[in-house]
Structure formats: structure tokens, C-alpha cells
Short mmCIF file of C-alpha atoms and ligand atoms in Angstrom, two decimals:
data_model
loop_
_atom_site.label_atom_id
_atom_site.label_comp_id
_atom_site.label_asym_id
_atom_site.label_seq_id
_atom_site.Cartn_x
_atom_site.Cartn_y
_atom_site.Cartn_z
CA MET M 49 137.29 98.37 81.43
CA LYS M 50 134.66 99.25 78.87
CA THR M 51 130.94 100.32 80.05
CA SER M 52 129.38 97.16 78.28
CA GLU M 53 132.03 94.83 80.15
CA ILE M 54 131.77 96.77 83.95
CA ARG M 55 128.22 96.41 83.36
CA LYS M 56 128.17 91.97 82.82
CA LYS M 57 131.08 92.09 85.58
CA PHE M 58 128.36 93.44 88.05
CA LEU M 59 125.37 90.72 87.14
CA ASP M 60 127.92 87.87 87.35
CA PHE M 61 129.37 89.21 90.62
CA PHE M 62 125.74 89.17 92.18
CA ALA M 63 124.42 86.06 89.96
CA SER M 64 127.87 84.14 92.03
CA LYS M 65 125.81 85.95 95.68
CA GLY M 66 122.43 84.17 94.79
CA HIS M 67 120.94 86.78 92.92
CA GLN M 68 118.35 86.39 89.88
CA VAL M 69 119.57 88.33 86.85
CA VAL M 70 116.40 89.84 85.91
CA PRO M 71 115.87 92.33 83.00
CA SER M 72 115.49 96.77 82.83
CA SER M 73 111.74 97.65 83.04
CA SER M 74 110.66 99.88 80.74
CA LEU M 75 111.04 103.72 81.64
CA ILE M 76 107.49 103.78 81.87
CA PRO M 77 106.48 102.71 85.50
CA GLY M 78 104.16 99.39 84.87
CA ASN M 79 101.24 100.02 86.83
CA ASP M 80 102.36 102.24 88.87
CA PRO M 81 100.02 106.05 89.23
CA THR M 82 102.21 107.27 92.29
CA LEU M 83 105.47 107.81 89.64
CA MET M 84 105.91 109.09 86.04
CA PHE M 85 108.58 107.66 85.37
CA THR M 86 110.87 104.63 86.55
CA VAL M 87 113.80 106.70 88.43
CA ALA M 88 115.78 104.00 90.01
CA GLY M 89 116.43 99.72 89.68
CA MET M 90 113.88 99.62 93.05
CA VAL M 91 110.80 100.87 91.17
CA GLN M 92 109.41 97.46 89.01
CA PHE M 93 110.01 95.45 92.23
CA LYS M 94 107.61 98.36 94.94
CA ASP M 95 104.91 95.95 94.87
CA VAL M 96 107.43 92.51 96.22
CA PHE M 97 109.31 95.85 98.87
CA LEU M 98 105.81 95.75 100.63
CA GLY M 99 104.57 92.64 101.07
CA PHE M 100 101.99 93.38 98.13
CA GLU M 101 103.53 90.52 95.30
CA LYS M 102 105.54 87.42 96.15
CA ARG M 103 108.49 86.49 93.64
CA ASP M 104 109.58 82.69 93.57
CA TYR M 105 113.22 84.82 94.73
CA THR M 106 114.48 86.39 97.50
CA ARG M 107 118.05 87.69 95.97
CA ALA M 108 117.58 89.89 91.95
CA THR M 109 120.63 92.21 90.41
CA THR M 110 119.54 94.44 87.08
CA SER M 111 120.49 96.41 85.47
CA GLN M 112 117.84 99.09 84.73
CA LYS M 113 117.03 101.94 82.68
CA CYS M 114 116.97 105.21 84.74
CA LEU M 115 115.22 109.08 83.70
CA ARG M 116 114.98 111.99 86.17
CA ALA M 117 113.36 114.40 84.77
CA GLY M 118 110.45 115.16 86.46
CA GLY M 119 108.75 114.82 89.77
CA LYS M 120 111.11 114.68 92.62
CA HIS M 121 114.10 113.11 90.79
CA ASN M 122 114.50 115.43 89.05
CA ASP M 123 117.94 115.68 86.98
CA LEU M 124 116.94 118.37 84.07
CA GLU M 125 119.10 121.12 85.53
CA ASN M 126 122.33 119.30 86.01
CA VAL M 127 123.20 118.39 82.59
CA GLY M 128 125.72 120.18 81.22
CA TYR M 129 126.71 122.06 85.04
CA THR M 130 127.65 119.09 86.65
CA ALA M 131 130.10 115.80 85.42
CA ARG M 132 127.38 113.58 87.19
CA HIS M 133 124.57 113.68 86.41
CA HIS M 134 122.16 112.00 83.28
CA THR M 135 118.52 112.76 82.32
CA PHE M 136 118.79 109.26 81.77
CA PHE M 137 121.28 106.27 82.94
CA GLU M 138 121.58 102.95 83.99
CA MET M 139 121.36 101.79 87.39
CA LEU M 140 123.54 98.98 88.56
CA GLY M 141 121.34 97.24 91.42
CA ASN M 142 121.25 94.59 93.09
CA PHE M 143 117.73 93.97 95.94
CA SER M 144 117.26 91.70 98.97
CA PHE M 145 113.05 90.64 99.64
CA GLY M 146 113.49 90.33 103.05
CA ASP M 147 116.50 87.73 102.61
CA TYR M 148 119.61 89.89 104.15
CA PHE M 149 119.67 93.49 105.97
CA LYS M 150 122.49 95.62 106.68
CA ARG M 151 125.98 93.61 107.22
CA ASP M 152 125.26 91.16 103.71
CA ALA M 153 124.51 94.89 101.72
CA ILE M 154 128.12 96.56 103.01
CA THR M 155 130.23 93.17 102.44
CA PHE M 156 128.58 92.90 99.10
CA ALA M 157 128.92 96.21 97.88
CA TRP M 158 133.47 96.52 99.13
CA GLU M 159 133.71 92.79 97.76
CA PHE M 160 133.07 93.67 94.46
CA LEU M 161 135.03 97.69 94.10
CA THR M 162 137.86 96.38 96.17
CA GLY M 163 138.21 92.52 95.76
CA GLU M 164 141.21 91.41 93.63
CA GLN M 165 138.92 89.84 90.83
CA TRP M 166 135.98 92.49 90.37
CA LEU M 167 137.37 95.65 90.53
CA ALA M 168 139.93 96.47 92.79
CA LEU M 169 139.54 99.44 93.72
CA PRO M 170 142.04 101.69 95.48
CA LYS M 171 140.23 101.70 99.56
CA ASP M 172 141.96 104.69 100.14
CA LYS M 173 139.93 106.51 97.88
CA LEU M 174 136.62 105.84 98.66
CA MET M 175 134.23 107.08 101.14
CA VAL M 176 131.41 106.26 102.63
CA THR M 177 128.24 107.86 104.95
CA VAL M 178 126.20 106.14 107.12
CA TYR M 179 122.39 107.93 108.73
CA ALA M 180 123.34 109.98 111.24
CA THR M 181 121.33 107.64 113.80
CA ASP M 182 122.89 104.35 112.25
CA ASP M 183 124.82 102.62 114.27
CA GLU M 184 124.94 99.35 113.40
CA ALA M 185 125.90 100.41 109.75
CA TYR M 186 128.49 103.08 111.54
CA ASP M 187 129.60 99.19 113.14
CA ILE M 188 130.46 97.13 109.94
CA TRP M 189 131.67 99.74 107.60
CA HIS M 190 134.26 100.05 110.56
CA ASN M 191 135.23 96.83 112.36
CA THR M 192 134.08 94.28 109.98
CA VAL M 193 135.10 96.20 106.92
CA GLY M 194 137.70 98.02 107.71
CA VAL M 195 137.48 101.41 106.75
CA PRO M 196 139.19 103.89 108.78
CA ALA M 197 136.92 106.79 111.18
CA ASP M 198 137.90 109.39 108.67
CA LYS M 199 136.40 108.19 105.49
CA ILE M 200 133.08 107.26 107.20
CA VAL M 201 130.64 110.37 107.96
CA ARG M 202 127.18 110.11 109.05
CA ILE M 203 124.53 112.67 107.45
CA GLY M 204 121.30 112.57 108.78
CA ASP M 205 117.52 113.73 107.14
CA ASN M 206 119.02 117.64 106.22
CA LYS M 207 115.89 118.77 104.76
CA GLY M 208 115.98 122.53 104.36
CA ALA M 209 119.76 122.74 105.40
CA PRO M 210 121.15 125.16 102.98
CA TYR M 211 123.10 121.82 101.36
CA ALA M 212 122.06 119.04 99.70
CA SER M 213 122.88 116.12 102.21
CA ASP M 214 119.81 113.30 103.01
CA ASN M 215 120.69 109.97 104.25
CA PHE M 216 117.10 108.86 104.13
CA TRP M 217 116.57 107.69 100.51
CA THR M 218 112.57 108.38 99.40
CA MET M 219 110.67 106.60 96.28
CA GLY M 220 108.80 109.84 95.07
CA ASP M 221 106.20 111.05 97.69
CA THR M 222 104.99 107.70 99.06
CA GLY M 223 105.90 104.47 98.26
CA PRO M 224 108.84 103.06 100.69
CA CYS M 225 111.78 104.20 102.04
CA GLY M 226 115.06 104.02 104.66
CA PRO M 227 117.80 105.03 105.71
CA CYS M 228 121.08 104.64 103.38
CA THR M 229 124.57 103.73 103.64
CA GLU M 230 126.10 106.07 100.62
CA ILE M 231 129.99 104.96 98.60
CA PHE M 232 131.51 108.11 97.16
CA PHE M 233 134.95 108.14 94.98
CA ASP M 234 137.10 110.57 95.27
CA HIS M 235 138.70 112.36 91.37
CA GLY M 236 141.32 113.54 93.81
CA PRO M 237 141.87 118.27 94.79
CA SER M 238 142.65 118.58 91.18
CA VAL M 239 138.71 118.98 90.94
CA ALA M 240 136.13 121.78 93.06
CA GLY M 241 133.84 120.20 95.60
CA GLY M 242 134.29 118.89 99.18
CA PRO M 243 133.37 116.02 101.28
CA PRO M 244 130.08 114.59 101.46
CA GLY M 245 128.81 116.53 104.29
CA SER M 246 130.48 120.33 104.14
CA PRO M 247 128.92 122.72 102.41
CA ASP M 248 130.48 122.68 98.89
CA GLU M 249 129.85 118.76 98.21
CA ASP M 250 127.68 119.54 95.68
CA GLY M 251 131.30 119.68 93.42
CA ASP M 252 132.53 116.88 91.12
CA ARG M 253 135.01 115.83 93.32
CA PHE M 254 133.31 113.88 95.58
CA MET M 255 130.94 111.69 93.00
CA GLU M 256 128.77 109.43 95.18
CA ILE M 257 129.26 105.99 93.37
CA TRP M 258 126.92 104.07 95.12
CA ASN M 259 123.30 104.28 97.53
CA ASN M 260 122.87 101.87 98.90
CA VAL M 261 118.65 101.78 100.72
CA PHE M 262 118.20 99.51 104.06
CA MET M 263 114.24 99.98 103.26
CA GLN M 264 112.31 99.50 106.37
CA PHE M 265 108.88 101.99 105.61
CA ASN M 266 106.59 102.81 103.21
CA ARG M 267 105.22 106.30 103.98
CA ASP M 268 101.39 107.14 102.67
CA ASP M 269 100.02 109.46 101.66
CA ALA M 270 100.44 111.65 105.27
CA GLY M 271 103.74 111.26 105.22
CA THR M 272 103.87 108.43 108.33
CA LEU M 273 106.14 105.92 108.16
CA HIS M 274 105.40 102.55 108.44
CA PRO M 275 107.12 99.44 109.36
CA LEU M 276 107.56 96.76 106.00
CA PRO M 277 106.93 93.37 107.00
CA LYS M 278 110.25 92.76 106.20
CA PRO M 279 113.51 94.99 106.69
CA SER M 280 115.27 94.92 102.36
CA VAL M 281 117.65 95.93 100.57
CA ASP M 282 117.22 98.42 97.60
CA THR M 283 120.64 99.30 96.16
CA GLY M 284 120.93 101.61 93.33
CA MET M 285 124.77 102.07 91.69
CA GLY M 286 125.41 104.67 88.17
CA LEU M 287 126.84 102.80 85.56
CA GLU M 288 128.15 105.74 83.65
CA ARG M 289 129.10 106.56 87.04
CA LEU M 290 130.56 103.90 87.59
CA SER M 291 132.74 103.64 83.79
CA THR M 292 134.50 106.89 84.48
CA VAL M 293 136.02 105.66 88.10
CA LEU M 294 137.33 102.68 86.06
CA GLN M 295 138.09 104.44 82.75
CA HIS M 296 140.44 106.76 85.17
CA VAL M 297 138.38 109.97 83.94
CA LYS M 298 136.95 113.15 85.97
CA SER M 299 133.62 112.59 83.63
CA ASN M 300 131.16 110.64 82.81
CA TYR M 301 131.01 111.93 79.08
CA GLU M 302 134.87 111.78 78.38
CA THR M 303 133.96 107.73 78.85
CA ASP M 304 133.17 105.14 76.54
CA ALA M 305 129.60 105.87 76.32
CA LEU M 306 128.91 109.07 76.42
CA ALA M 307 131.90 110.53 74.48
CA CYS M 308 130.77 108.87 71.17
CA LEU M 309 127.78 111.27 71.58
CA VAL M 310 130.49 113.92 72.53
CA ARG M 311 131.49 113.87 68.92
CA ALA M 312 128.67 112.74 67.17
CA ALA M 313 126.74 114.98 68.27
CA ALA M 314 130.16 118.09 67.26
CA ARG M 315 129.82 116.15 64.19
CA GLU M 316 126.40 117.41 63.23
CA THR M 317 126.60 120.50 64.66
CA GLY M 318 130.00 121.33 62.64
CA VAL M 319 131.70 121.86 66.09
CA GLU M 320 134.95 120.71 66.50
CA TYR M 321 135.33 117.90 69.36
CA SER M 322 135.11 119.22 72.49
CA GLN M 323 134.35 118.24 76.88
CA ASP M 324 134.79 121.54 77.31
CA VAL M 325 131.66 122.37 74.94
CA PRO M 326 128.26 122.55 77.65
CA SER M 327 126.36 121.97 74.51
CA LEU M 328 127.69 119.24 72.78
CA LYS M 329 127.00 117.45 76.70
CA VAL M 330 123.23 118.59 77.01
CA ILE M 331 122.74 116.74 73.31
CA ALA M 332 124.94 113.61 73.64
CA ASP M 333 123.12 113.58 77.43
CA HIS M 334 119.54 113.80 76.06
CA ILE M 335 119.78 111.85 72.10
CA ARG M 336 119.66 108.89 74.56
CA ALA M 337 116.56 110.44 76.79
CA CYS M 338 114.89 110.88 73.61
CA SER M 339 115.52 107.59 72.33
CA PHE M 340 114.72 106.02 74.61
CA MET M 341 111.85 107.30 75.49
CA VAL M 342 110.40 106.62 72.43
CA ALA M 343 111.81 103.10 72.37
CA ASP M 344 109.49 102.69 75.23
CA GLY M 345 106.41 103.91 73.93
CA ILE M 346 106.06 107.54 74.62
CA LEU M 347 106.45 110.74 72.23
CA PRO M 348 106.50 114.48 71.73
CA SER M 349 103.48 115.87 72.30
CA ASN M 350 101.71 118.66 75.55
CA GLU M 351 100.86 116.58 78.31
CA GLY M 352 102.32 114.54 80.73
CA ARG M 353 105.04 112.11 79.46
CA GLY M 354 105.13 113.16 76.02
CA TYR M 355 105.83 117.12 77.21
CA VAL M 356 108.95 115.78 79.19
CA LEU M 357 110.42 113.79 75.95
CA ARG M 358 109.79 116.75 73.95
CA ARG M 359 110.94 119.25 76.53
CA ILE M 360 114.56 117.05 76.42
CA ALA M 361 113.76 117.47 72.64
CA ARG M 362 113.92 120.76 72.87
CA ARG M 363 116.63 121.83 74.80
CA ALA M 364 118.89 119.65 72.12
CA ILE M 365 116.90 121.56 69.61
CA ARG M 366 118.34 125.28 71.31
CA HIS M 367 121.31 123.76 71.98
CA GLY M 368 122.23 122.61 69.07
CA TYR M 369 121.10 125.93 67.30
CA LYS M 370 122.55 127.74 70.03
CA LEU M 371 126.65 126.08 67.94
CA GLY M 372 125.24 127.66 65.23
CA GLN M 373 123.47 124.51 63.59
CA LYS M 374 120.24 125.58 61.95
CA GLY M 375 119.73 122.58 60.41
CA LEU M 376 118.28 118.81 61.46
CA PHE M 377 120.93 117.80 62.83
CA PHE M 378 119.23 115.74 66.16
CA HIS M 379 117.37 112.75 65.14
CA LYS M 380 120.88 111.71 63.40
CA ILE M 381 122.94 111.34 66.59
CA VAL M 382 120.39 108.19 66.88
CA ALA M 383 122.52 105.96 64.81
CA ASP M 384 125.18 106.45 66.97
CA LEU M 385 123.97 105.49 70.19
CA VAL M 386 122.27 102.45 68.31
CA ALA M 387 126.22 101.57 67.20
CA GLU M 388 126.84 101.88 70.67
CA MET M 389 124.06 100.83 73.45
CA GLY M 390 121.97 98.49 70.43
CA GLU M 391 123.56 94.99 71.62
CA ALA M 392 122.95 96.20 75.46
CA TYR M 393 119.19 96.74 74.08
CA PRO M 394 118.49 95.20 71.03
CA ASP M 395 114.89 96.91 71.14
CA LEU M 396 116.82 99.83 70.63
CA ARG M 397 117.94 99.02 66.68
CA GLU M 398 115.17 97.52 66.16
CA LYS M 399 112.70 100.78 66.50
CA GLN M 400 115.69 102.98 65.37
CA ALA M 401 113.94 104.07 62.20
CA HIS M 402 111.16 105.43 64.23
CA ILE M 403 112.71 106.74 66.27
CA GLU M 404 114.20 108.79 63.89
CA ASP M 405 111.38 109.56 62.32
CA ALA M 406 109.77 110.56 65.80
CA LEU M 407 112.83 113.09 66.72
CA ARG M 408 112.91 114.91 63.37
CA ALA M 409 109.26 115.45 62.50
CA GLU M 410 110.17 117.60 66.33
CA GLU M 411 113.03 119.39 65.31
CA ILE M 412 110.59 119.86 61.93
CA LYS M 413 108.51 121.61 64.01
CA PHE M 414 109.97 123.27 66.25
CA ALA M 415 112.58 124.57 63.50
CA GLU M 416 109.31 126.74 62.46
CA THR M 417 109.11 128.69 65.53
CA LEU M 418 113.13 128.68 67.20
CA GLU M 419 114.41 131.09 65.09
CA ILE M 420 112.46 133.60 65.61
CA GLY M 421 111.68 132.93 69.06
CA MET M 422 115.57 133.53 69.51
CA GLY M 423 115.08 136.89 68.31
CA LEU M 424 112.23 137.89 70.16
CA VAL M 425 114.08 136.78 72.95
CA ASP M 426 116.80 138.86 71.49
CA SER M 427 115.41 142.23 71.39
CA ALA M 428 113.34 141.15 75.53
CA LEU M 429 116.65 141.79 75.36
CA GLU M 430 118.18 144.81 74.41
CA GLY M 431 119.99 147.60 75.80
CA GLY M 432 121.62 144.92 78.40
CA LYS M 433 118.57 144.23 80.35
CA THR M 434 119.31 141.33 83.11
CA ALA M 435 115.83 140.12 83.38
CA LEU M 436 113.87 138.64 81.03
CA ASP M 437 110.07 139.74 81.53
CA GLY M 438 107.26 137.58 82.05
CA ASP M 439 105.21 138.66 79.29
CA THR M 440 108.49 137.48 77.00
CA ILE M 441 108.66 134.16 78.54
CA PHE M 442 104.62 133.42 77.54
CA LYS M 443 104.56 134.30 74.88
CA LEU M 444 107.78 131.81 73.35
CA TYR M 445 105.94 129.24 76.05
CA ASP M 446 102.44 130.11 74.38
CA THR M 447 103.03 131.74 70.73
CA PHE M 448 106.92 130.04 70.08
CA GLY M 449 106.78 127.30 71.94
CA PHE M 450 109.51 127.33 74.19
CA PRO M 451 108.56 125.17 77.40
CA VAL M 452 109.71 127.37 80.48
CA ASP M 453 112.43 125.24 81.67
CA LEU M 454 114.03 125.86 77.52
CA THR M 455 113.46 130.32 78.00
CA ALA M 456 115.13 129.41 81.84
CA ASP M 457 117.69 127.40 79.87
CA ILE M 458 118.89 130.13 77.90
CA CYS M 459 118.99 133.24 80.97
CA ARG M 460 120.76 131.35 83.29
CA GLU M 461 123.13 130.17 80.13
CA ARG M 462 123.44 134.11 79.80
CA GLY M 463 122.99 134.79 83.67
CA ILE M 464 120.51 136.70 83.49
CA HIS M 465 116.71 137.12 85.41
CA ALA M 466 113.44 134.75 84.23
CA ASP M 467 111.15 136.85 85.12
CA LEU M 468 108.43 133.25 86.20
CA GLU M 469 106.62 134.82 88.24
CA GLY M 470 105.52 137.70 86.00
CA PHE M 471 104.82 134.23 83.33
CA GLU M 472 102.34 132.78 85.75
CA ARG M 473 100.95 136.19 86.08
CA ALA M 474 100.20 136.12 81.86
CA MET M 475 99.20 132.82 81.92
CA GLU M 476 96.91 133.50 84.73
CA ALA M 477 95.12 136.10 82.61
CA GLN M 478 95.54 134.24 79.50
CA ARG M 479 93.23 131.34 81.87
CA GLU M 480 90.80 134.39 82.18
CA ARG M 481 90.60 135.04 78.52
CA GLY M 482 89.81 131.69 78.42
CA ARG M 483 86.97 131.57 80.79
CA ALA M 484 85.43 134.88 79.13
CA GLY M 485 85.31 132.99 75.99
CA SER M 486 84.60 130.37 75.92
CA ASN M 487 82.44 129.57 73.64
CA PHE M 488 85.32 130.26 71.22
CA LYS M 489 87.30 127.20 69.46
CA MET M 490 91.18 128.06 70.76
CA SER M 491 93.58 128.64 67.40
CA GLY M 492 95.56 125.55 66.36
CA LYS M 493 98.75 127.00 68.31
CA ILE M 494 99.36 125.28 71.70
CA ALA M 495 96.39 127.47 73.85
CA TYR M 496 97.21 126.55 77.52
CA ASN M 497 95.20 125.48 79.36
CA GLY M 498 95.86 125.22 83.10
CA ASP M 499 97.14 121.33 82.41
CA ASP M 500 99.11 120.92 79.33
CA THR M 501 101.52 120.33 81.50
CA ARG M 502 101.01 119.25 83.82
CA PHE M 503 100.10 115.19 84.55
CA HIS M 504 97.06 113.95 86.01
CA GLY M 505 96.92 111.94 89.28
CA TYR M 506 100.45 111.15 88.94
CA ASP M 507 102.86 113.68 90.06
CA LYS M 508 101.43 116.39 92.88
CA SER M 509 103.95 119.07 91.81
CA SER M 510 104.25 119.97 88.41
CA VAL M 511 106.78 119.96 86.22
CA ASP M 512 106.97 123.21 85.38
CA ALA M 513 105.93 124.24 88.88
CA LYS M 514 108.97 122.30 89.37
CA ILE M 515 111.32 124.39 87.75
CA LEU M 516 108.78 128.07 89.39
CA ALA M 517 110.12 126.17 92.34
CA LEU M 518 113.43 125.65 91.64
CA TYR M 519 113.98 129.59 90.68
CA LYS M 520 112.55 130.74 93.95
CA GLY M 521 114.69 127.90 95.87
CA THR M 522 111.83 126.20 97.16
CA GLU M 523 110.13 122.99 96.77
CA PRO M 524 106.57 123.29 95.40
P1 LIG Y 708 123.53 112.91 93.91
O1 LIG Y 708 123.70 113.32 94.92
O2 LIG Y 708 124.70 112.34 93.48
O3 LIG Y 708 122.25 113.04 92.64
P2 LIG Y 708 121.77 110.87 94.75
O4 LIG Y 708 121.77 110.65 95.48
O5 LIG Y 708 120.58 111.94 94.35
O6 LIG Y 708 122.53 110.82 93.67
P3 LIG Y 708 120.28 108.34 94.33
O7 LIG Y 708 119.02 108.32 94.15
O8 LIG Y 708 121.06 107.56 95.34
O9 LIG Y 708 121.24 109.05 93.83
O10 LIG Y 708 120.98 107.20 93.02
C1 LIG Y 708 121.73 105.92 93.22
C2 LIG Y 708 122.91 106.28 92.18
O11 LIG Y 708 122.21 106.61 90.85
C3 LIG Y 708 123.59 107.00 92.34
O12 LIG Y 708 124.76 107.05 93.20
C4 LIG Y 708 124.09 107.16 91.82
O13 LIG Y 708 125.49 106.23 90.88
C5 LIG Y 708 123.34 107.05 90.89
N1 LIG Y 708 122.67 108.41 90.29
C6 LIG Y 708 121.85 108.91 90.64
N2 LIG Y 708 120.94 110.02 89.20
C7 LIG Y 708 121.73 110.05 88.47
C8 LIG Y 708 122.38 110.40 87.77
N3 LIG Y 708 121.26 111.71 87.83
N4 LIG Y 708 123.07 110.36 86.34
C9 LIG Y 708 123.48 109.45 86.41
N5 LIG Y 708 123.66 108.83 87.44
C10 LIG Y 708 123.09 108.49 88.69
MG1 LIG Y 709 120.26 114.03 93.00
MG1 LIG Y 710 123.36 111.92 96.96
MG1 LIG Y 711 122.30 108.80 96.71
#
């Protein structure tokens, strides 16, 4: 089943259950100062969940464009390393605004996944989790749906646990949230990874496909949970992951939607097509993110959303360079993306030339400094050094336009440490110099003024603080 058919089947199923089919909203959340990007299908319905906004329907279904590349939901570091994470992806969702709750949410999900006229997935390959104390959800799965006890895992709110399990979904630091039940597909023992709740759950064997959130609370600035006016349902299922399951492959990059872009990346970088070259997958992922961001009105810049776009684009360009492509290539893949997704997203087709121009301009800009910067990395590492020093990371950032996470990506690939604390010190020193000599004009280079990676009034943690935290292993 092709990705476009799966998308349609999902919407048809929920329309047949009385849901209004609502178009995807922009990657830029409308009217929401707490979020940088649309990270889930529920974002456009946030005020409906909170009871601030009324619609003339109480059930909705969408296929939503999502971006997880900054803030609380950030999968940039996963791209190229897992088989199931993208920066840009489509999330299929069904929503109940004070209409149905746990019982219907669970039985709808099961019917769609396993029903003969729907997806007819083998039941024995599915596993579910419920929130640790949610006996109601457990009972529905076990006694109504008939899922055996050994395929139901209770998972708590394991903040601070050594592994990632967390069955309480939150949109951001504040907003609607609640306990979840998640559905996993088991790729079988040939793929590494353990079941949800186990220490090696981050492997790709048990792939989370669908998250059902029982929206019950609104979290305020102080972290306090307040009950919502009406308990609701918010679900999200990754379309690319569902394609992986239905196309009998083991990685999203092997599905129809992504494989054509991996191929295009190979063609444009002049290497042979392979699923075993992470850089090709990174480029395939990033061309989607960058193109959809430009289509939604973002342009590369040194702050806010524009800086996230710049970081993603430059990462992709650097991966092309790594494969030996020193010329312009990235914008040439836009045409392949339009061929694949232009029917579902007509504005992508309409804006093709604009997207190509914007990405080409970014390639030209970065080309001026990429090669010199890479030379600087190589000479800083001469003599078998095991860490890249902070002053070099700062110079790459300040003079050569290497976003910190791009440099960190290079270090990770080479298995060396990136001295991000040293980078912070160098940055602070520059800030001091800037304050001391503030009556001098800055030169035309990207001057760090302490703000340019931050998104004023939006994300609480700056994007780079997030990267630094990742390397320190703490949450900012
Ligand atoms: P994971 O644990 O695999 O990182 P998640 O729990 O962070 O996923 P949710 O926030 O529950 O994901 O999002 C709902 C669904 O969207 C997931 O079940 C998955 O199918 C899909 N999804 C989430 N993140 C991504 C991503 N980065 N790329 C592709 N699909 C994703
Ligand atoms: Mg995740
Ligand atoms: Mg998860
Ligand atoms: Mg989840």
C-alpha cells in the first residue's frame, strides 16, 4: 500500500466514524507564543481542548505536517541514527473534543489497525503500553479488545530514569496533556532493541506507531496540572512509520515516500544508492524539512525559526560535502520531493521555484566557508586529538557559519568529544568584548550578540542550549 493510499485510508476510516476531515495547518503554529513549530496534530486544536474555542464538530481527523527540530520535541539528533525519526513528518490523528474517551479511542485504533477491510495487521506483532496507574485503559485493552497480558506494558512518568519511557504526553512546557496508551509494532528479532519499558527500548525493533493521549489536564507555567473542562482524546500516528509496516520494510527510509529521496540524494552527490549510507538518509530527511519550512514562509536567517532552517540546511549541505559533493546539489532534490508529495501538498508544487531559490542561495552562502571550516576542523584534530576545542568550535560558528550542532554532528561521526563548555566560554568572552567596545560597528560576519540562536518569547530553552544539554546529558 502506497503512502498516499495509507493517508487516505486513515482519513476515510475516521470520517466513517463521524469525524470531520480537517486540513493540515502550517508548520508555524497560528497564534501560539509557546511553540516554535507544529510538533503534533493537536497543535491546531489546542484552544479547542482548553475550552477557549468552539468548533461545529466534536470529532476531527487530520494528516498534519510536523517538525521536531527544536524545543521540547527535537529529533534532529536522531536523524541518520534511527530508522524511524525524521525532522519533518506527517502525523495522522483523530481527536475527540469532549466527545468520546478511552473506550472508543482504543477500539477505533484497534479496528483500523487490525480490521480486515482496513489495515489487517497481524495482531501478534502489536504491543501496547498504558500509563502505570491507568487500570481503565488496561481493562479495555485486555478484556474488551482481547490483547494478552504479556503484550500490555504499564509505564509511568519515568523522568530521570536511565531510559526514555514516559507515558504522559505534553505538548510543551505548558498546555494540554495527559496519560497515554501507545501501540508498538514488533519488527522481530532480526532488528536490535527491546520492548517498551526495557533498558534497550530505544532500538528499532519495537517501533512506536500510534500514541493515544487521554487529554485530561492543562499544565500551567508553574507545572501544576488543572483538569480540562471536558476529557478529550488526541492521537498521533506517524504516517512514515505506518508505511514501513505496510510495505514490509524495516526503516522509514526504505518506504516509497523516502526511498525516492535517498535515491535523489545519491544521484546529486554522485554516490551509489544505498540504505547503508547515513548521509544520504540525512539529506533525504532534511530536504523535506527545509522545503516545507520555506513553503510555510520561513527563510534561512540567524534567529528563531530561520536559524533552525539554516541549521538543518547546512547540516544537509555538509553531509553532501562529506560524500564528496563540493558543488551545489541540495536544491536540485526539491523537484524529486515535489514529484513525490506535490499532489498531497499542492502549495509545495506552486512554490517549487521559490523553495529552490531559497535553498540555492543558502548553499552558495555556506559554500564560501564550508571548505575552509572543514580544513580548520582537520587541522585542529591533527595528531590524533580526541576532542575538538571550544575556541575552534567558536571560530567555526562565528567566522565560518557552522552552527554548533553541525560541528557536534561532525564530532559525533568521528567519535571525538566536542568541547561545548569551552565554546560557551569563548562565546562569553566575545560578548564581554562586544560590551566593552560597543561603540564600534560589527563587521559583516555572523556576529554572536547573545541572542541570535534564541527565539524571543517562544521556546524557554534556546536551541543551542538544548544541544549543549544533550552533550551534558541534562535537560536545560
Ligand atoms: P518515539 O518514542 O519513537 O520518539 P514519540 O513518543 O516521541 O515517538 P509522539 O510524541 O507520541 O512520538 O508522537 C506520535 C507519533 O508520531 C508516534 O507514535 C510516531 O508514530 C510519530 N512520530 C513521532 N516522532 C516522530 C519522528 N521524529 N519522525 C517520524 N514519526 C514520528
Ligand atoms: Mg520521540
Ligand atoms: Mg515514545
Ligand atoms: Mg509517544
